[in-house]
Amino acid sequence: MKLQNLNIIIADDHPLFRNALRQALNNAFQGTNWFEADSAEALQTILDDKATDLDLILLDLQMPGSHGYSTLIHLRGHYPDIPVVVISAHEDIQTISRAIHYGSSGFIPKSASMDTLKQALDAVLYGDIWLPEGTEILEVDDDPTSQMANKLSDLTPQQYRVLQMFAEGLLNKQIAYDFGVSEATIKAHATAIFRKLGVRNRTQAVIALQQLEMEKVDLS
């Protein structure tokens, strides 16, 4: 693969970081088309339009709507051919181990130098998994968090978006308006979400989603 003329998404809610990252990588990856997303919803909009053409997604785990690892899990479940590299300010081994467990092709600390960043992306684009030097991944047990991750990956993109909107506290009629559909359609999505997650109502569904928040992860 010749590493130029690529299509790469930078998914991070900090515009200064996105701009700095894009400018720093422009010389290394000449002719690249950069797409920027500042939320999980904006990322999905790009995917709806460009998924078949994308070469890489650079993902911040704490964008609005991401709920920790949930967007990573969703991406790996529905877009398995697009490598995802997590770029995060959280550099602890627990976070790195979970990210790799949920299918990330690499983990780059936001404190990494631009030379390191280029090396990491080179490796991932050639099919390797890249980790910070000296990283020893911990084994992730099949705990309730991992079990919920498996269930979450079964949601369709639209069901996942509805679940995100439940977490934002939106009513069915508000969600229906945003989607341009009837309330009955949203209720049907809700029923499917509850069945797939093994819960009875939207409150339990939101609690299930919150299990994947980063601060709730504990591998000790």
Coordinates of N, CA, C and O in Angstrom, one line a residue, residues 5 27 29 44 66 70 87 94-95 100 103 125 133 135 143 145 161 171 173 175 179-180 183 191 198:
N5 N -3.0 9.7 -0.6 CA -4.4 9.7 -1.2 C -5.3 8.8 -0.3 O -6.2 8.1 -0.9
N27 N 2.1 16.3 5.7 CA 3.4 16.0 5.0 C 3.6 14.6 4.9 O 4.1 14.1 3.9
F29 N 1.4 12.1 5.0 CA 0.4 11.4 4.2 C -0.1 12.3 3.2 O -1.2 12.9 3.3
Q44 N -21.0 9.2 12.8 CA -21.9 8.3 12.1 C -22.3 9.0 10.8 O -22.5 8.3 9.8
S66 N -20.1 9.3 23.0 CA -19.3 8.1 22.9 C -19.5 7.1 24.0 O -19.4 5.9 23.8
S70 N -18.1 2.6 23.9 CA -19.3 2.2 23.2 C -19.1 2.4 21.7 O -19.5 1.6 20.8
I87 N -6.9 7.4 20.1 CA -6.0 8.5 20.6 C -6.5 9.1 21.8 O -7.6 9.7 21.8
Q94 N -5.0 -0.2 31.9 CA -6.4 -0.7 31.9 C -7.1 -0.1 30.7 O -7.8 -0.9 30.0
T95 N -7.0 1.2 30.4 CA -7.6 1.8 29.3 C -7.1 1.2 28.0 O -7.9 0.8 27.0
I100 N -7.8 -2.4 23.1 CA -7.4 -3.5 22.3 C -8.3 -4.6 22.3 O -8.7 -5.3 21.3
G103 N -11.2 -4.2 20.0 CA -10.9 -4.2 18.6 C -10.1 -3.1 18.0 O -10.0 -3.0 16.8
L125 N -1.7 1.1 9.1 CA -2.2 1.1 7.7 C -1.6 -0.1 7.0 O -2.1 -0.5 6.0
E133 N 5.7 1.8 23.3 CA 6.8 0.9 23.6 C 6.7 0.4 25.1 O 6.4 1.2 26.0
T135 N 4.5 -1.6 26.4 CA 3.1 -1.9 26.9 C 2.9 -3.5 26.9 O 3.2 -4.2 26.0
D143 N -16.3 -10.3 32.0 CA -17.1 -9.8 33.1 C -18.4 -9.1 32.5 O -18.6 -9.1 31.3
T145 N -19.2 -6.1 32.0 CA -18.9 -5.1 31.0 C -18.6 -5.6 29.6 O -19.1 -5.1 28.6
R161 N -27.9 4.9 17.7 CA -28.1 6.3 17.8 C -29.3 6.6 18.6 O -29.3 7.5 19.5
L171 N -37.0 12.6 24.6 CA -38.3 11.9 24.5 C -38.4 11.2 23.2 O -37.8 11.6 22.2
K173 N -40.8 11.5 21.1 CA -41.3 12.4 20.1 C -40.2 13.3 19.6 O -40.1 13.7 18.4
I175 N -36.9 12.4 19.5 CA -36.1 11.5 18.6 C -36.8 11.3 17.3 O -36.1 11.4 16.2
F179 N -35.2 12.2 13.6 CA -35.1 11.2 12.6 C -36.0 11.4 11.4 O -35.8 10.8 10.3
G180 N -37.0 12.2 11.6 CA -38.0 12.4 10.5 C -38.9 11.2 10.3 O -39.3 10.8 9.2
E183 N -43.4 8.4 15.9 CA -43.1 7.9 17.3 C -43.2 6.4 17.3 O -42.4 5.7 18.1
T191 N -38.0 -1.2 21.4 CA -38.3 -2.6 21.8 C -37.2 -3.5 21.3 O -36.7 -4.4 22.0
G198 N -31.1 -7.1 26.7 CA -31.6 -7.9 27.8 C -32.1 -7.0 28.9 O -31.9 -7.4 30.1

